[in-house]
């Protein structure tokens, strides 16, 4: 079967069924942001993420320093999504012939910068040549006292996000159109104050942990887009969701830029991805600085628009093999 038919998530689902011999110490295996392994009284978290040239990044748009920073940031985000603390990082790289040792040095400066910020130590890795494009694969270990999975959402819970969404997707669009598009050149001269934060959010996302997780019932980080990642919570928790378009937090920079481009900023928030904000569910009346955007219901997935109209949402966002 063509991979474009089943997509990344269809393939992972198939692999998950195939890899079903799971020993009892694996408390959470395939299907969450990180695996949870019980070792005595401790719970160890392990997550792994790749970044591939031409798929995840374009060296024309990023410095190696920024790339290194983002590479560890996306792994840290998965540990935060489980309510954990990141600790040890393993870095495997495939390097094409035309790269220099200075490029890799710069990459590591970016990795070490964020590693220092979050108390992560580099504990190993692997180094190979690559025929085409830079390949990065990172494995991050962490720990947590209270694990939060994707599967604990309850009917009646509120749905929350920890920060504004869509900035990264707009940042990427601006980067892609930077060289050629006259409109974006105009935009650039008009209000670079709005553009730079959006581009920075895309190139160097800052993962932020949720401080108080005691009442949180489920959590995921928004890496592929709000609708896809909320769908993962619905799938794993066997529940439905209703979200309100006008409650989705949008930054001033995104609103401003979208207005100039005559486009809907919420579209970037719903489908964009790479926000690395946390999406969680908890009793609706909890005290939190996060934004409440909807409720968990028994079944169905709905979005209420600004006129109060209810529409079914599909899990649109980034999925490997499905994009041209
Ligand atoms: P995230 O976006 O949080 O990094 P993914 O969508 O990449 O999560 O992965 C979802 C789940 O599927 C995770 O538990 C991950 O470990 C697992 N997974 C992804 N690819 C594979 C694979 N090739 N083999 C086994 N498990 C996989
Ligand atoms: Mg994740």
Coordinates of C-alpha atoms and ligand atoms in Angstrom, one line a residue:
X1 CA 0.0 0.0 0.0
X2 CA 1.2 3.5 -0.8
X3 CA 2.2 5.4 2.3
X4 CA 0.4 8.5 1.1
X5 CA -2.9 6.5 1.5
X6 CA -2.4 5.7 5.2
X7 CA -0.2 8.6 6.1
X8 CA 2.2 8.8 9.0
X9 CA -0.4 8.1 11.7
X10 CA -1.9 5.2 9.8
X11 CA 1.6 3.7 9.5
X12 CA 2.3 4.2 13.2
X13 CA -1.0 2.6 14.1
X14 CA -0.1 -0.5 12.0
X15 CA 3.4 -0.7 13.6
X16 CA 1.8 -0.3 17.1
X17 CA -0.3 -3.4 16.5
X18 CA 2.7 -5.3 15.2
X19 CA 4.9 -4.4 18.2
X20 CA 2.4 -5.8 20.8
X21 CA 4.8 -7.8 23.1
X22 CA 5.0 -5.2 25.9
X23 CA 6.6 -6.2 29.3
X24 CA 4.8 -4.8 32.4
X25 CA 7.6 -2.3 33.2
X26 CA 6.6 -0.3 30.1
X27 CA 3.8 1.7 31.5
X28 CA 3.2 3.7 28.3
X29 CA 4.7 2.6 25.0
X30 CA 3.9 3.6 21.4
X31 CA 1.1 6.2 21.3
X32 CA 2.2 9.1 23.6
X33 CA 4.7 11.9 23.6
X34 CA 7.3 9.8 25.4
X35 CA 7.5 6.2 26.6
X36 CA 7.2 5.7 30.4
X37 CA 9.3 2.9 31.9
X38 CA 9.2 1.8 35.5
X39 CA 12.5 1.1 37.2
X40 CA 12.0 0.3 40.9
X41 CA 10.1 3.3 42.3
X42 CA 11.2 5.6 39.5
X43 CA 9.5 6.4 36.2
X44 CA 11.8 7.1 33.3
X45 CA 10.7 9.0 30.3
X46 CA 12.2 8.5 26.8
X47 CA 11.3 10.3 23.6
X48 CA 12.9 10.5 20.2
X49 CA 12.5 13.0 17.4
X50 CA 14.2 13.4 14.0
X51 CA 14.9 16.5 11.9
X52 CA 15.7 16.0 8.3
X53 CA 17.0 18.5 5.8
X54 CA 14.4 19.4 3.2
X55 CA 11.6 18.0 5.4
X56 CA 11.9 19.7 8.7
X57 CA 14.3 22.5 7.8
X58 CA 16.0 24.4 5.0
X59 CA 19.6 25.6 5.6
X60 CA 18.7 28.7 3.5
X61 CA 16.3 29.8 6.3
X62 CA 18.0 28.8 9.5
X63 CA 21.5 29.0 11.0
X64 CA 23.0 25.8 12.4
X65 CA 22.9 27.4 15.8
X66 CA 19.1 28.0 15.5
X67 CA 18.7 24.4 14.2
X68 CA 20.6 22.9 17.1
X69 CA 18.4 24.9 19.5
X70 CA 15.2 23.8 17.9
X71 CA 16.4 20.2 17.7
X72 CA 16.6 19.8 21.5
X73 CA 13.6 22.1 22.1
X74 CA 11.2 19.8 20.2
X75 CA 12.5 16.8 22.3
X76 CA 12.2 18.8 25.6
X77 CA 8.6 19.7 24.6
X78 CA 7.7 16.0 24.4
X79 CA 9.0 15.4 28.0
X80 CA 7.1 18.5 29.2
X81 CA 4.0 17.0 27.6
X82 CA 4.2 14.1 30.0
X83 CA 4.7 16.3 33.0
X84 CA 8.4 15.4 33.2
X85 CA 11.8 16.9 33.6
X86 CA 14.3 16.5 30.8
X87 CA 17.7 15.1 31.7
X88 CA 20.0 13.2 29.2
X89 CA 20.2 13.7 25.5
X90 CA 21.7 11.4 22.8
X91 CA 22.5 12.9 19.4
X92 CA 22.8 10.9 16.2
X93 CA 23.8 12.8 13.1
X94 CA 24.2 11.9 9.4
X95 CA 26.4 14.6 7.8
X96 CA 26.7 15.2 4.0
X97 CA 30.1 15.7 2.4
X98 CA 29.7 19.4 1.8
X99 CA 29.3 20.3 5.5
X100 CA 32.2 21.6 7.5
X101 CA 33.3 20.9 11.1
X102 CA 32.4 24.5 11.8
X103 CA 28.8 23.9 10.8
X104 CA 28.5 21.0 13.3
X105 CA 30.3 23.1 15.9
X106 CA 27.7 25.8 15.5
X107 CA 24.9 23.2 15.6
X108 CA 26.2 22.0 18.9
X109 CA 26.5 25.6 20.3
X110 CA 22.7 25.8 19.7
X111 CA 22.1 22.5 21.3
X112 CA 24.3 23.3 24.3
X113 CA 22.6 26.7 24.8
X114 CA 19.2 25.2 25.3
X115 CA 20.7 22.2 27.2
X116 CA 22.1 24.7 29.7
X117 CA 18.8 26.5 30.0
X118 CA 16.9 23.3 30.9
X119 CA 19.6 21.4 32.8
X120 CA 20.0 18.7 30.1
X121 CA 23.3 16.8 29.7
X122 CA 24.6 15.3 26.4
X123 CA 25.2 11.7 27.1
X124 CA 26.1 10.1 23.7
X125 CA 25.1 9.6 20.1
X126 CA 26.3 8.4 16.8
X127 CA 28.0 10.1 13.8
X128 CA 27.8 8.9 10.1
X129 CA 28.1 10.3 6.6
X130 CA 24.9 11.0 4.7
X131 CA 24.5 10.7 1.0
X132 CA 22.0 13.6 0.9
X133 CA 21.0 16.2 3.4
X134 CA 21.7 16.6 7.1
X135 CA 19.9 14.0 9.3
X136 CA 19.4 14.6 13.1
X137 CA 18.0 12.1 15.5
X138 CA 17.7 12.9 19.1
X139 CA 16.7 10.8 22.1
X140 CA 15.9 12.5 25.3
X141 CA 15.6 10.8 28.7
X142 CA 13.7 12.4 31.6
X143 CA 11.8 11.6 34.7
X144 CA 8.5 12.5 36.4
X145 CA 6.7 11.9 39.6
X146 CA 3.3 12.3 38.2
X147 CA 3.0 11.1 34.5
X148 CA 0.3 12.7 32.4
X149 CA -0.6 10.8 29.3
X150 CA -2.9 11.5 26.3
X151 CA -5.5 9.0 27.5
X152 CA -7.0 10.5 30.7
X153 CA -9.4 13.2 29.4
X154 CA -12.9 13.0 31.0
X155 CA -16.2 14.1 29.7
X156 CA -16.9 17.6 31.3
X157 CA -13.2 18.5 31.4
X158 CA -12.1 21.9 30.0
X159 CA -9.6 22.0 27.1
X160 CA -6.7 24.4 27.7
X161 CA -3.7 25.7 25.8
X162 CA -0.7 27.2 27.5
X163 CA 0.1 30.0 24.9
X164 CA -1.0 31.7 21.7
X165 CA -1.0 29.4 18.6
X166 CA -0.2 29.9 15.0
X167 CA 2.9 32.1 15.3
X168 CA 5.3 29.4 14.1
X169 CA 3.3 28.5 11.0
X170 CA 3.0 32.2 10.0
X171 CA 6.8 32.5 10.7
X172 CA 7.5 29.6 8.3
X173 CA 5.2 31.1 5.6
X174 CA 7.0 34.4 5.9
X175 CA 10.4 32.7 5.7
X176 CA 9.4 30.8 2.6
X177 CA 8.1 33.8 0.8
X178 CA 10.8 36.1 2.0
X179 CA 13.0 36.1 -1.1
X180 CA 10.4 36.2 -3.9
X181 CA 7.1 37.6 -2.8
X182 CA 6.7 41.3 -3.3
X183 CA 3.8 41.4 -0.9
X184 CA 5.9 40.0 1.9
X185 CA 8.7 42.5 1.1
X186 CA 6.1 45.3 1.5
X187 CA 5.0 43.7 4.7
X188 CA 8.6 43.5 5.9
X189 CA 9.1 47.3 5.5
X190 CA 5.7 48.0 6.9
X191 CA 6.0 46.3 10.3
X192 CA 9.1 44.2 10.9
X193 CA 8.2 44.5 14.6
X194 CA 5.5 41.9 14.1
X195 CA 7.4 39.7 11.7
X196 CA 10.6 39.0 13.7
X197 CA 8.9 37.5 16.7
X198 CA 6.9 35.2 14.4
X199 CA 10.0 34.0 12.6
X200 CA 11.8 33.6 15.9
X201 CA 9.0 31.4 17.2
X202 CA 9.4 29.2 14.2
X203 CA 13.2 29.0 14.2
X204 CA 13.8 28.8 18.0
X205 CA 10.7 27.7 19.8
X206 CA 10.9 27.9 23.6
X207 CA 9.3 25.0 25.4
X208 CA 7.6 26.0 28.6
X209 CA 6.5 23.4 31.2
X210 CA 3.2 23.5 33.0
X211 CA 3.9 24.3 36.6
X212 CA 1.0 22.8 38.4
X213 CA -0.2 19.5 36.9
X214 CA -2.0 18.1 39.9
X215 CA -5.5 18.3 38.4
X216 CA -4.5 17.8 34.7
X217 CA -6.1 14.7 33.2
X218 CA -4.4 14.5 29.8
X219 CA -1.7 16.4 28.0
X220 CA 0.1 16.6 24.6
X221 CA 2.4 19.2 23.0
X222 CA 1.2 20.9 19.9
X223 CA 3.7 19.8 17.3
X224 CA 1.5 19.0 14.3
X225 CA -1.4 21.5 14.8
X226 CA -4.1 22.0 17.4
X227 CA -6.7 19.9 15.5
X228 CA -4.4 16.9 14.9
X229 CA -3.0 17.0 18.5
X230 CA -6.5 17.4 20.1
X231 CA -7.6 14.5 17.9
X232 CA -4.8 12.4 19.4
X233 CA -6.2 13.2 22.9
X234 CA -9.7 12.3 21.7
X235 CA -8.5 9.0 20.2
X236 CA -6.4 7.9 23.2
X237 CA -9.0 9.0 25.8
X238 CA -12.0 7.8 23.7
X239 CA -13.9 11.0 24.0
X240 CA -15.1 13.9 21.9
X241 CA -14.3 17.6 21.9
X242 CA -15.9 21.0 21.3
X243 CA -13.7 24.1 20.8
X244 CA -14.6 27.7 20.3
X245 CA -12.9 29.6 17.4
X246 CA -13.0 32.9 19.2
X247 CA -11.4 31.5 22.4
X248 CA -8.2 30.3 20.6
X249 CA -5.4 32.6 21.7
X250 CA -3.8 34.6 18.9
X251 CA -0.7 36.8 19.5
X252 CA -0.9 40.5 18.5
X253 CA 1.9 39.9 16.0
X254 CA -0.1 37.1 14.2
X255 CA -3.3 39.1 14.2
X256 CA -1.5 42.1 12.8
X257 CA 0.3 40.2 10.1
X258 CA -2.8 38.1 9.1
X259 CA -4.8 41.3 8.8
X260 CA -2.2 42.8 6.4
X261 CA -2.2 39.6 4.4
X262 CA -6.0 39.4 4.5
X263 CA -6.0 36.0 5.9
X264 CA -7.6 34.3 8.9
X265 CA -5.1 34.0 11.8
X266 CA -7.1 31.2 13.4
X267 CA -6.4 29.0 10.4
X268 CA -2.7 29.1 11.3
X269 CA -3.5 28.3 14.9
X270 CA -5.8 25.3 14.0
X271 CA -3.6 23.6 11.4
X272 CA -0.2 25.2 11.6
X273 CA 1.8 23.1 14.0
X274 CA 5.2 23.6 15.6
X275 CA 3.9 25.8 18.3
X276 CA 5.2 23.5 21.0
X277 CA 2.6 24.9 23.4
X278 CA 1.0 22.4 25.7
X279 CA -2.6 21.3 25.2
X280 CA -4.2 19.8 28.3
X281 CA -7.5 18.8 29.8
X282 CA -8.5 19.4 33.4
X283 CA -11.7 20.2 35.5
X284 CA -13.1 23.4 33.8
X285 CA -12.9 25.6 36.9
X286 CA -9.2 25.0 37.8
X287 CA -7.0 28.0 38.6
X288 CA -4.6 28.5 35.7
X289 CA -3.0 31.1 33.5
X290 CA -3.6 28.8 30.5
X291 CA -6.4 29.6 28.0
X292 CA -9.6 27.6 28.1
X293 CA -10.7 26.9 24.5
X294 CA -13.4 24.2 24.8
X295 CA -14.8 21.2 26.6
X296 CA -14.4 17.4 26.4
X297 CA -17.7 15.7 25.4
X298 CA -18.8 12.1 25.0
X299 CA -18.2 11.9 21.2
X300 CA -17.8 13.9 18.0
X301 CA -15.3 16.7 17.3
X302 CA -16.8 20.2 16.8
X303 CA -15.7 23.7 16.4
X304 CA -18.1 26.6 17.1
X305 CA -17.4 29.6 14.8
X306 CA -17.7 33.3 15.7
X307 CA -21.4 33.2 14.7
X308 CA -22.2 30.3 17.0
X309 CA -22.4 27.8 14.1
X310 CA -21.2 24.3 15.0
X311 CA -19.1 22.4 12.5
X312 CA -17.4 19.1 12.6
X313 CA -13.6 19.4 12.5
X314 CA -11.2 16.9 10.9
X315 CA -7.7 16.3 12.2
X316 CA -6.0 18.6 9.7
X317 CA -2.4 19.7 10.2
X318 CA 1.1 18.3 9.4
X319 CA 1.3 14.6 8.6
X320 CA 4.3 13.0 6.9
X321 CA 3.7 11.2 3.6
X322 CA 0.4 13.1 3.1
X323 CA 2.0 16.4 2.0
X324 CA 3.2 16.9 -1.5
Ligands
LIG1 P1 5.4 13.3 18.7 O1 4.7 14.1 17.6 O2 4.9 13.7 20.0 O3 6.9 13.2 18.5 P2 4.8 11.0 17.1 O4 3.5 11.4 16.4 O5 6.1 11.2 16.4 O6 4.8 11.8 18.4 O7 4.7 9.5 17.6 C1 3.6 9.0 18.2 C2 3.9 7.7 18.9 O8 4.3 6.7 18.0 C3 5.1 7.8 19.9 O9 4.8 7.0 21.0 C4 6.3 7.3 19.1 O10 7.3 6.8 20.0 C5 5.6 6.2 18.3 N1 6.3 6.0 17.0 C6 6.5 6.8 16.0 N2 7.2 6.2 15.0 C7 7.4 5.0 15.4 C8 8.1 3.8 14.8 N3 8.6 3.9 13.5 N4 8.1 2.7 15.5 C9 7.6 2.6 16.7 N5 7.0 3.6 17.3 C10 6.9 4.8 16.7
LIG2 MG1 4.6 15.3 21.1

